[in-house]
XYZ file of C-alpha atoms in Angstrom:
513
model
C 8.976 0.087 -35.243
C 10.495 3.253 -34.830
C 8.972 6.005 -32.562
C 9.011 9.519 -33.974
C 9.732 12.487 -31.911
C 6.367 13.095 -30.754
C 3.266 10.842 -30.702
C 0.075 12.049 -30.246
C -2.865 10.208 -29.070
C -6.319 10.480 -30.092
C -8.622 10.845 -27.610
C -12.168 11.947 -29.330
C -13.469 15.538 -30.617
C -12.654 18.610 -29.501
C -15.471 21.378 -28.676
C -16.442 23.085 -31.914
C -14.704 20.470 -33.969
C -11.155 19.170 -34.825
C -9.163 16.232 -32.810
C -8.985 16.039 -29.254
C -4.750 14.675 -29.191
C -2.759 13.650 -25.847
C 1.027 14.006 -26.199
C 2.350 10.708 -24.800
C 5.529 11.842 -24.296
C 4.737 14.790 -22.179
C 2.126 12.524 -20.186
C 4.943 10.212 -19.368
C 6.638 13.244 -17.508
C 3.398 15.142 -16.223
C 0.990 12.132 -15.135
C -2.603 11.981 -15.739
C -5.825 12.754 -13.099
C -9.321 11.326 -14.346
C -12.342 12.458 -12.172
C -15.957 11.865 -12.757
C -19.031 10.075 -11.036
C -20.046 6.482 -12.006
C -21.446 6.505 -15.332
C -19.682 9.411 -16.398
C -17.328 7.658 -18.692
C -14.104 7.285 -16.801
C -13.453 3.624 -17.336
C -14.200 4.281 -21.245
C -11.989 7.117 -21.533
C -9.376 5.078 -20.038
C -9.829 2.063 -22.294
C -9.405 4.724 -25.312
C -6.299 5.639 -23.895
C -4.739 2.436 -23.528
C -5.686 1.267 -26.706
C -4.462 4.191 -28.625
C -1.266 4.108 -26.709
C -0.983 0.191 -26.609
C 1.926 -0.018 -29.494
C 3.822 2.771 -28.413
C 4.581 2.574 -24.545
C 4.609 -0.664 -21.861
C 1.025 -0.583 -19.827
C 0.333 -1.796 -16.112
C -3.329 -1.848 -15.171
C -4.870 -1.760 -11.697
C -8.257 -3.293 -11.848
C -10.191 -3.619 -8.784
C -13.374 -4.968 -10.764
C -11.453 -6.837 -13.682
C -13.160 -4.689 -16.571
C -9.552 -4.357 -18.039
C -9.008 -8.136 -18.739
C -10.420 -8.087 -22.009
C -7.370 -6.337 -23.400
C -5.779 -9.283 -23.272
C -7.428 -10.494 -26.439
C -7.190 -7.704 -28.367
C -3.686 -5.987 -27.556
C -1.575 -9.058 -25.826
C -1.822 -7.831 -22.193
C -0.778 -10.710 -19.812
C -3.516 -10.642 -16.900
C -2.165 -11.254 -13.379
C -4.479 -12.809 -10.926
C -4.206 -10.824 -7.694
C -5.284 -13.800 -5.410
C -1.554 -14.813 -4.875
C 1.380 -13.903 -2.088
C 2.397 -10.054 -1.828
C 5.806 -11.689 -2.231
C 5.221 -13.419 -5.499
C 3.341 -10.122 -6.613
C 6.425 -8.076 -5.958
C 8.826 -10.927 -8.141
C 6.309 -10.984 -10.975
C 6.152 -7.081 -11.163
C 10.017 -7.002 -11.253
C 9.580 -9.609 -14.140
C 7.204 -7.175 -16.146
C 9.594 -4.337 -16.253
C 12.753 -6.473 -17.138
C 10.795 -8.129 -20.019
C 8.924 -4.870 -20.646
C 5.295 -6.966 -21.082
C 1.994 -4.774 -20.485
C -0.136 -6.677 -17.652
C -3.759 -6.214 -16.385
C -3.269 -6.603 -12.387
C -6.918 -8.299 -11.930
C -7.777 -7.648 -8.282
C -11.742 -8.856 -8.745
C -12.880 -11.718 -6.060
C -10.229 -9.901 -3.296
C -11.951 -7.950 -0.525
C -10.782 -3.801 -0.123
C -7.928 -4.728 2.259
C -7.094 -7.357 0.275
C -7.216 -5.126 -2.822
C -4.978 -2.689 -1.424
C -2.295 -4.900 0.090
C -2.121 -6.338 -3.638
C -1.863 -3.427 -5.525
C 0.481 -2.275 -2.686
C 2.686 -4.987 -3.653
C 2.629 -5.093 -7.111
C 3.206 -0.883 -7.596
C 6.484 -1.567 -4.874
C 7.592 -3.928 -7.141
C 7.160 -2.143 -10.342
C 8.791 0.883 -8.343
C 11.824 -0.915 -6.726
C 12.818 -2.486 -10.196
C 17.027 -2.183 -10.659
C 17.604 1.037 -12.892
C 18.580 -1.033 -15.635
C 15.157 -1.622 -15.917
C 13.146 1.737 -15.784
C 11.998 1.897 -19.047
C 8.584 4.166 -19.502
C 5.866 2.181 -18.041
C 2.597 3.320 -18.053
C 0.324 2.837 -15.071
C -3.125 3.134 -14.831
C -5.354 3.318 -11.799
C -8.651 2.689 -11.948
C -10.591 3.455 -8.774
C -7.437 5.018 -6.883
C -9.784 6.401 -3.930
C -9.693 2.813 -3.192
C -5.970 2.716 -3.044
C -5.085 6.116 -1.621
C -8.159 7.114 0.361
C -8.108 10.434 2.726
C -9.479 8.236 5.360
C -8.554 4.541 6.515
C -12.719 3.619 6.615
C -13.337 -0.087 7.117
C -9.706 -1.375 6.273
C -6.690 -1.112 8.718
C -4.157 1.322 9.316
C -1.676 -0.925 8.004
C -3.330 -1.934 4.756
C -4.010 1.752 4.292
C -0.685 2.998 5.465
C 1.075 0.074 2.704
C -1.204 1.239 -0.181
C -1.052 4.909 0.344
C 2.516 4.837 0.370
C 2.733 2.914 -2.793
C 0.395 5.411 -4.595
C 2.445 7.923 -3.177
C 5.604 6.746 -4.662
C 3.920 6.246 -8.057
C 2.598 9.985 -8.561
C 5.683 11.555 -6.552
C 8.822 9.724 -7.284
C 7.790 7.393 -10.054
C 8.683 9.557 -12.911
C 12.663 9.327 -12.569
C 11.943 5.332 -12.784
C 9.717 5.734 -16.043
C 6.478 5.259 -14.236
C 3.934 7.600 -15.835
C 0.925 7.545 -13.341
C -2.989 7.757 -14.701
C -5.184 7.633 -11.901
C -9.361 7.968 -12.005
C -11.715 8.450 -9.403
C -15.344 8.709 -8.617
C -14.686 11.468 -6.381
C -11.420 14.187 -5.651
C -12.777 14.466 -1.699
C -12.501 10.729 -1.311
C -8.863 10.851 -2.892
C -5.559 11.921 -0.641
C -4.248 15.225 -1.797
C -1.039 14.502 -1.805
C -1.321 11.936 -4.529
C -4.055 14.301 -6.460
C -1.560 16.973 -6.235
C 1.141 15.399 -8.344
C -1.153 14.993 -11.491
C -0.330 17.883 -14.195
C -2.908 17.077 -16.483
C -6.641 16.532 -15.786
C -9.971 15.256 -17.555
C -12.831 16.144 -15.187
C -16.109 14.351 -16.168
C -19.754 14.908 -14.530
C -19.975 15.005 -10.908
C -22.892 16.538 -8.854
C -21.348 17.325 -5.240
C -20.306 20.980 -4.416
C -17.210 19.920 -2.781
C -15.939 17.795 -6.024
C -17.018 20.783 -8.190
C -15.353 22.952 -6.347
C -11.994 20.978 -6.282
C -12.375 20.279 -9.658
C -12.393 23.804 -10.685
C -9.739 24.524 -8.657
C -7.691 22.074 -10.357
C -8.721 23.606 -13.292
C -7.833 27.118 -12.552
C -11.617 27.949 -13.048
C -13.746 30.298 -11.128
C -16.013 28.521 -8.571
C -19.295 30.134 -10.118
C -18.125 27.950 -13.520
C -17.973 24.767 -11.432
C -22.016 24.560 -12.087
C -20.573 23.165 -15.936
C -19.458 19.925 -14.173
C -23.193 18.758 -13.483
C -24.360 19.382 -17.217
C -21.678 17.372 -18.771
C -22.934 14.097 -20.439
C -21.901 10.908 -19.982
C -18.472 10.534 -22.356
C -17.857 13.875 -21.977
C -14.663 16.064 -19.769
C -13.377 19.163 -19.687
C -9.124 18.598 -20.303
C -6.094 20.839 -18.788
C -2.533 20.064 -19.191
C 0.583 20.504 -20.860
C -0.535 16.986 -23.155
C -4.108 18.265 -23.670
C -4.503 21.847 -23.683
C -3.220 25.335 -22.222
C -6.848 26.045 -21.718
C -9.763 24.267 -19.938
C -10.981 22.397 -23.191
C -14.352 20.463 -23.639
C -13.625 17.123 -25.216
C -16.110 13.909 -26.149
C -14.105 10.761 -25.643
C -13.826 8.407 -29.138
C -14.866 4.885 -29.406
C -13.186 1.862 -28.189
C -12.564 -1.270 -29.836
C -12.590 -3.352 -26.705
C -15.393 -3.955 -24.197
C -15.648 -4.325 -20.286
C -17.207 -7.193 -19.107
C -19.242 -5.328 -16.668
C -22.083 -3.085 -18.439
C -24.049 -0.396 -17.480
C -27.963 -1.902 -16.703
C -30.421 -1.725 -19.380
C -34.201 -2.398 -19.183
C -35.534 -5.910 -19.905
C -38.960 -6.753 -20.469
C -40.243 -8.963 -17.240
C -41.157 -12.565 -18.003
C -45.043 -13.249 -17.971
C -46.484 -12.776 -14.745
C -47.259 -16.464 -12.561
C -49.800 -17.044 -10.772
C -49.360 -16.388 -6.577
C -48.721 -20.196 -5.698
C -46.542 -20.611 -8.440
C -44.297 -17.755 -7.644
C -44.048 -19.085 -3.967
C -43.152 -22.119 -5.075
C -40.646 -20.622 -7.254
C -39.067 -18.439 -4.446
C -39.396 -21.036 -1.475
C -38.575 -24.453 -2.826
C -35.006 -25.336 -3.748
C -34.119 -26.543 -7.185
C -32.218 -29.932 -7.921
C -29.109 -28.377 -8.150
C -28.979 -26.494 -4.955
C -27.236 -27.216 -1.449
C -29.815 -27.997 1.111
C -28.385 -25.964 3.759
C -28.082 -21.866 3.109
C -26.007 -20.264 5.389
C -27.109 -16.643 4.909
C -24.368 -14.238 4.282
C -23.387 -11.857 7.083
C -21.127 -8.415 6.717
C -18.783 -8.340 9.224
C -18.445 -5.087 11.352
C -14.872 -4.248 11.042
C -13.808 -2.443 14.363
C -10.800 -0.304 14.502
C -7.380 -2.168 14.985
C -6.579 -0.094 18.035
C -10.114 -0.803 19.352
C -9.852 -4.917 18.960
C -6.329 -4.749 20.756
C -7.775 -2.704 23.365
C -10.318 -5.199 23.946
C -7.935 -8.256 23.838
C -5.696 -6.201 26.588
C -8.955 -6.102 28.572
C -9.526 -9.486 28.490
C -6.685 -11.286 29.992
C -7.565 -11.829 33.728
C -6.768 -9.998 36.516
C -4.616 -11.021 39.543
C -6.142 -9.973 42.699
C -3.403 -7.632 43.683
C -3.815 -8.815 47.725
C -4.813 -12.413 47.516
C -2.541 -14.161 50.080
C -3.165 -17.755 48.882
C -4.244 -19.009 45.444
C -7.966 -20.956 45.350
C -7.277 -24.380 46.098
C -6.731 -26.169 42.732
C -5.051 -23.134 40.862
C -1.323 -22.403 40.755
C -0.082 -19.347 42.637
C 0.028 -15.507 41.421
C 3.576 -14.861 39.621
C 5.936 -12.980 41.215
C 7.201 -9.473 39.851
C 10.143 -11.174 38.821
C 8.324 -14.587 37.448
C 6.282 -12.022 35.357
C 8.718 -10.007 33.967
C 10.436 -13.637 33.036
C 7.359 -14.715 31.242
C 6.909 -11.651 29.263
C 10.501 -11.737 28.316
C 10.063 -15.324 27.242
C 7.062 -14.817 25.499
C 8.574 -11.785 23.198
C 11.769 -14.265 22.673
C 9.403 -16.871 21.093
C 7.904 -14.570 18.709
C 11.427 -13.241 17.091
C 12.677 -16.724 16.963
C 10.003 -17.434 14.619
C 11.016 -17.250 10.634
C 8.408 -15.018 9.209
C 8.083 -12.679 12.578
C 9.917 -10.069 10.602
C 7.106 -9.713 8.121
C 3.955 -10.010 9.927
C 2.459 -6.603 10.899
C 2.922 -5.718 14.516
C -1.218 -5.728 15.039
C -0.716 -9.634 14.360
C 2.132 -9.764 16.253
C 0.774 -8.117 19.366
C -2.391 -10.433 19.384
C 0.268 -13.415 19.067
C 2.033 -12.042 22.459
C -1.112 -11.796 24.040
C -2.199 -15.516 23.508
C 1.477 -15.931 25.043
C 0.803 -14.260 27.796
C -2.571 -15.949 28.734
C -0.941 -19.534 28.331
C 1.795 -18.285 31.028
C -0.973 -16.770 33.324
C 0.443 -13.402 32.925
C -2.524 -11.310 34.735
C -3.484 -8.061 34.711
C -1.827 -5.251 32.003
C 0.968 -6.489 30.024
C 2.201 -4.189 27.581
C 0.623 -1.578 25.739
C 0.324 -1.654 22.026
C 3.313 1.354 22.016
C 5.278 -0.079 24.273
C 5.019 -3.899 22.801
C 6.444 -2.164 19.862
C 9.110 -0.816 21.516
C 10.388 -3.512 23.589
C 10.059 -5.883 20.608
C 12.060 -3.481 18.430
C 15.048 -3.340 21.388
C 14.861 -7.304 21.721
C 15.050 -7.360 18.043
C 18.285 -5.754 17.869
C 19.942 -7.883 20.767
C 19.523 -4.932 23.562
C 19.153 -5.707 27.031
C 16.409 -3.699 28.455
C 17.730 -3.146 31.943
C 21.200 -2.335 30.885
C 19.748 0.488 28.165
C 17.241 1.936 30.598
C 19.993 2.708 33.303
C 20.954 6.451 33.389
C 24.344 5.841 33.433
C 24.267 3.612 30.238
C 25.037 4.987 26.828
C 22.025 2.789 25.583
C 19.485 5.539 27.089
C 21.284 7.969 24.184
C 20.428 5.672 21.605
C 16.956 4.735 22.627
C 16.219 8.622 22.613
C 17.267 9.442 19.239
C 15.312 6.087 18.225
C 12.230 7.294 19.772
C 12.231 10.640 17.124
C 12.126 7.981 14.514
C 8.738 6.896 13.058
C 7.908 3.608 15.110
C 8.483 1.269 12.298
C 11.994 2.226 11.486
C 13.271 2.322 15.230
C 14.330 -1.621 15.179
C 16.084 -0.699 12.152
C 18.119 2.016 13.701
C 18.324 -0.064 17.110
C 19.864 -2.928 14.901
C 22.339 -0.883 13.365
C 23.240 0.852 16.518
C 23.537 -2.770 18.203
C 26.144 -3.702 15.281
C 28.033 -0.552 15.523
C 28.364 -1.148 19.583
C 29.506 -4.557 18.598
C 31.618 -3.726 15.725
C 30.470 -6.270 13.730
C 30.015 -5.760 9.899
C 27.221 -3.000 8.821
C 23.987 -4.952 7.507
C 23.790 -5.649 3.701
C 20.534 -3.772 2.145
C 18.456 -7.208 2.516
C 19.376 -7.400 6.155
C 18.456 -4.264 6.777
C 14.962 -4.744 4.493
C 14.403 -7.860 6.646
C 14.575 -6.071 9.971
C 11.838 -3.401 8.294
C 9.462 -6.191 7.869
C 10.474 -6.061 3.690
C 12.020 -8.041 1.084
C 12.854 -4.666 -1.015
C 16.650 -3.775 -0.833
C 15.629 -0.216 -2.321
C 13.100 0.088 0.243
C 16.403 -0.824 2.593
C 18.246 1.919 0.955
C 15.530 4.698 1.320
C 15.521 3.999 5.151
C 18.710 4.704 5.411
C 18.760 7.992 3.719
C 16.218 8.986 5.566
C 17.672 8.133 8.847
C 21.050 9.872 7.485
C 18.853 13.176 6.506
C 17.716 12.985 9.991
C 21.087 12.804 11.410
C 20.606 9.596 13.498
C 23.497 7.911 11.383
C 26.328 8.503 9.305
C 27.000 6.155 6.483
C 30.318 6.198 4.282
C 31.763 3.769 2.298
C 35.839 2.262 2.209
C 38.002 1.960 -0.578
C 36.527 -1.321 -1.963
C 32.755 -0.057 -1.715
C 31.875 -1.651 1.801
C 29.433 0.323 3.684
C 30.026 1.939 7.237
C 27.227 2.887 9.559
C 28.476 5.188 12.620
C 25.902 6.226 15.254
C 26.814 10.239 15.784
C 28.057 11.501 18.909
C 29.264 8.064 20.484
C 31.599 7.176 18.013
C 30.418 3.705 17.423
C 30.970 2.273 14.027
C 30.416 -0.763 12.319
C 32.940 -2.928 10.467
C 33.040 -2.311 6.694
C 30.074 -4.636 5.137
C 28.955 -5.347 1.426
C 25.877 -3.469 0.832
C 24.755 -6.226 -1.759
C 25.332 -9.352 0.526
C 22.769 -12.060 1.031
C 20.531 -12.279 4.322
C 22.820 -13.136 7.355
C 21.310 -14.729 10.435
C 19.522 -12.088 12.888
C 21.452 -11.972 16.227
C 19.729 -13.627 19.025
C 17.385 -11.552 21.181
C 19.055 -10.323 24.094
C 17.600 -11.469 27.294
C 16.098 -8.480 29.169
C 15.724 -9.894 32.900
């Protein structure tokens, strides 16, 4: 099928008559934000857009409720079940871009944090695809406030961080990679502003809260007194504005769709004939033949913030009596300061020796560290979370902490430079500095990504660019295209290394006594 110079999508009817059209090519360059309360017709609008544009552009739908899987029967979308590992989702996303297959990522059945991590992995795979695969791709994210929230809420900070980062990449940097973000949200106030602000096209539906009406009016360039109109919009009616839609706010009514969602709005149904009181009692309290005899009530867990949980774990360590001259009979003696430090170093070394340590979150590693310290009877306060992160980064780079913290050590300046970087980048920088100090070949993109806890070479390249922008490293290439990294001010420089080389063995963690 030959694509004409301009493809117009029929969204429905305009106010006063006529067809409401959307310029598909303009949409691919300028992105779209859809807002409306539950029942306003957001999902219906997204379905209409997906159905009308399916013949013209590849599509990927992030579907938290499994509503869009019905597109598979009519338009050939492949349904990707998100109940699999993050690495698998990244690889699947790369194949989606390579083979230009339209897909629906079905997140149904996962809890909020699992949905965020799965969506982030999938979007990361789409974003990190090789340049040769940067074909136009319409990425539709329903209930975007779940993946780019203004606050973490009941999910961990780590999950919010990776999910928000993926959504920001989609909306802020995706255009050059062929990714056109279409995000829908129930409430603008719950959606991160840096994600919403990147959209140039808007379809605003019914909403009731003053703060959401005011933000909708601001985005459409309307006066605050006109914001009341959003309360009066009927389901399926939206106000459109943007280069792909209309130059002035335009009321539109979304047209019909060919497919239906699996979930529908509740409808009133007649109740069954009333039963006698005794029969009704038996129906409720007598288990059926196919029911399990033991029913376990489902309880909603109370999720505490990660920092509070880790602090509680640290406080639970047995305190060592500071002045106890002799231990009680039958118990081992308290560790001396040297023994205590050696036990902490051994716990760190054991954690780093595990093959998957680089891909586990810092919160999980810290809990593992606390358990290992308890096994070694390290009493009292061990390391705070921030101190643990720093010590782990130093040990991961193979740096002797005692020598590094000496006043006359050149590593003291390196540690000060690392402290100016975000915490999750400090380990990468210290690994590069160690390679430069030892005159080893420059780590490859795969090695840098592994030190960061990722499998994405594209992310590794962005990390190096970030550190170079902040003047903590200098990158250059020799005549053969091999990369060299230097540490400014110290005359440390790595040997040339192939950036495309496979992952090498990590250096041993240095003893820290």
